[in-house]
Coordinates of C-alpha atoms in Angstrom, one line a residue:
M1 CA 108.5 87.6 46.5
R2 CA 109.4 88.6 50.1
Q3 CA 109.6 86.0 52.6
A4 CA 107.6 86.5 56.4
G5 CA 109.0 84.0 58.1
P6 CA 108.1 80.6 56.9
N7 CA 105.1 82.4 54.5
H8 CA 105.8 84.7 51.5
Y9 CA 104.6 87.5 49.9
S10 CA 103.2 87.9 46.5
P11 CA 101.5 90.5 44.1
M12 CA 98.0 89.1 44.5
T13 CA 96.6 89.1 40.6
L14 CA 93.6 88.1 38.7
A15 CA 94.6 84.2 39.3
D16 CA 94.6 85.2 43.2
L17 CA 90.8 86.6 43.4
D18 CA 88.8 82.7 43.3
E19 CA 91.1 81.9 46.9
V20 CA 91.2 85.7 47.9
V21 CA 87.0 85.7 47.5
A22 CA 86.6 82.5 49.6
I23 CA 88.6 84.3 52.3
E24 CA 86.4 87.1 51.9
V25 CA 83.4 85.7 52.1
R26 CA 83.4 83.0 55.0
A27 CA 85.6 86.6 57.7
Y28 CA 83.4 89.2 56.5
P29 CA 78.9 89.9 56.6
F30 CA 79.3 91.6 54.1
P31 CA 82.0 90.8 51.7
W32 CA 83.7 93.0 48.7
T33 CA 83.0 90.7 45.9
R34 CA 85.2 89.6 43.1
Q35 CA 84.3 92.4 41.5
N36 CA 85.3 94.9 43.5
F37 CA 89.0 93.0 43.7
A38 CA 88.9 93.0 40.3
D39 CA 88.4 96.9 39.5
S40 CA 90.8 97.9 42.2
L41 CA 93.8 95.6 40.7
D42 CA 92.5 96.9 37.3
A43 CA 93.1 100.7 38.7
G44 CA 96.6 99.7 39.6
H45 CA 95.9 99.8 43.7
H46 CA 98.7 97.4 45.2
G47 CA 97.5 93.9 46.1
V48 CA 99.3 91.7 48.3
C49 CA 98.9 87.7 49.4
L50 CA 100.7 86.6 52.6
R51 CA 101.0 82.6 51.8
A52 CA 102.2 79.6 53.7
V53 CA 105.0 77.6 52.6
D54 CA 103.1 75.3 50.7
G55 CA 101.0 77.7 49.0
T56 CA 98.2 78.7 51.1
L57 CA 96.4 82.1 50.9
L58 CA 96.9 83.2 54.5
G59 CA 95.5 86.7 54.2
Y60 CA 95.7 89.3 52.1
F61 CA 95.2 93.0 51.6
L62 CA 94.6 95.6 48.8
L63 CA 96.5 99.6 49.3
M64 CA 95.0 102.5 47.4
P65 CA 98.2 105.7 46.8
V66 CA 96.8 108.5 47.0
V67 CA 98.7 111.4 46.9
D68 CA 100.8 111.4 50.4
E69 CA 99.2 108.8 52.2
S70 CA 98.3 105.2 51.3
H71 CA 94.4 104.4 51.9
L72 CA 94.4 100.6 53.1
L73 CA 90.9 99.5 51.2
N74 CA 91.1 95.9 52.3
V75 CA 92.8 93.8 55.0
C76 CA 91.9 90.0 55.6
V77 CA 93.8 86.7 57.7
A78 CA 91.8 83.5 56.9
P79 CA 89.2 83.0 59.4
E80 CA 91.0 79.8 60.6
M81 CA 94.4 81.6 60.8
Q82 CA 93.5 84.2 63.4
G83 CA 94.5 85.1 66.0
N84 CA 98.4 83.6 65.5
G85 CA 99.6 87.1 64.3
L86 CA 99.2 87.2 61.0
G87 CA 96.7 90.4 60.8
V88 CA 99.9 92.3 62.5
Q89 CA 102.2 91.1 59.7
L90 CA 100.1 92.4 57.3
L91 CA 100.0 95.6 58.7
Q92 CA 103.8 95.2 58.8
E93 CA 103.8 94.9 55.1
V94 CA 101.8 97.4 54.6
V95 CA 103.7 99.9 56.2
R96 CA 106.5 98.5 53.8
V97 CA 105.1 98.9 50.4
S98 CA 103.4 102.4 51.0
R99 CA 107.0 103.5 52.8
A100 CA 108.7 102.1 49.6
L101 CA 106.0 103.5 47.8
G102 CA 106.9 107.5 49.5
M103 CA 103.9 107.9 51.5
G104 CA 103.7 109.7 54.3
G105 CA 101.1 107.4 56.0
V106 CA 98.2 104.8 56.3
L107 CA 94.6 105.7 56.4
L108 CA 91.5 103.2 56.9
E109 CA 88.5 102.4 57.9
V110 CA 86.9 99.9 60.2
R111 CA 83.9 99.7 61.7
P112 CA 83.2 100.0 65.9
S113 CA 82.1 96.6 66.1
N114 CA 84.6 95.1 65.1
M115 CA 86.5 95.6 68.1
R116 CA 90.0 92.4 67.7
A117 CA 90.9 94.8 64.7
L118 CA 90.4 98.3 66.6
R119 CA 93.2 96.8 69.0
I120 CA 95.5 95.6 66.0
Y121 CA 95.1 99.3 64.9
E122 CA 95.8 101.0 67.9
R123 CA 98.4 98.2 69.0
F124 CA 100.2 99.0 66.0
G125 CA 100.1 103.1 66.6
F126 CA 97.1 103.9 64.5
E127 CA 95.1 107.1 65.8
Q128 CA 90.8 107.5 65.4
I129 CA 90.6 110.7 63.8
G130 CA 87.5 110.9 62.1
R131 CA 84.1 109.1 62.0
R132 CA 82.2 108.3 58.3
K133 CA 78.4 108.2 59.5
G134 CA 76.2 105.4 58.3
Y135 CA 79.5 104.2 56.0
Y136 CA 79.2 100.7 55.9
P137 CA 75.5 98.0 55.6
A138 CA 75.3 96.4 58.4
S139 CA 71.8 94.0 58.6
G140 CA 68.8 96.3 58.2
R141 CA 70.6 99.5 59.2
R142 CA 74.1 101.1 57.8
E143 CA 76.8 100.8 60.4
D144 CA 79.4 103.9 61.5
A145 CA 83.2 104.0 60.0
I146 CA 86.4 104.5 62.6
V147 CA 88.4 106.9 60.7
M148 CA 92.6 106.1 61.6
R149 CA 95.4 107.1 60.3
L150 CA 99.0 106.0 61.1
S151 CA 101.7 108.6 60.1
W152 CA 105.5 107.6 60.3
E153 CA 106.1 109.9 63.3
T154 CA 103.7 107.7 65.4
D155 CA 104.6 104.5 64.0
R156 CA 105.3 102.3 67.3
A157 CA 105.1 98.9 65.6
V158 CA 107.2 99.5 62.8
A159 CA 110.4 102.2 62.6

């Protein structure tokens, strides 16, 4: 367990998934399922939970190491806790974990309609490197994904 101010990080386990999914369904119109999370953990992906002192789950992320960079599969802050800097704290932990794994950067996809996340990623130093057409499900259609990358050379938020 690692401290994050008054909060702390811990590895995500199968025992956390009921709480994780409860946040996921409140946060996203097309949430991951419990099985999606379980499959990621079973595959050896790095899941991390951010908890308050009282144990309340505040947010989480799943990171998949791929060759020389990490792919951020999912990152989420509980909707009622958004706007308090927890997203940046989670990204700082993503970078810390990625560096500890010897990775040279982080790759992610984000919906173009998710302006809040796009602004956070851009301020953090992520740069757009591509677009995946029709990547995400959307109401009656598909939505593209903006592909973003943070390399340690462009990392402005965490030295």
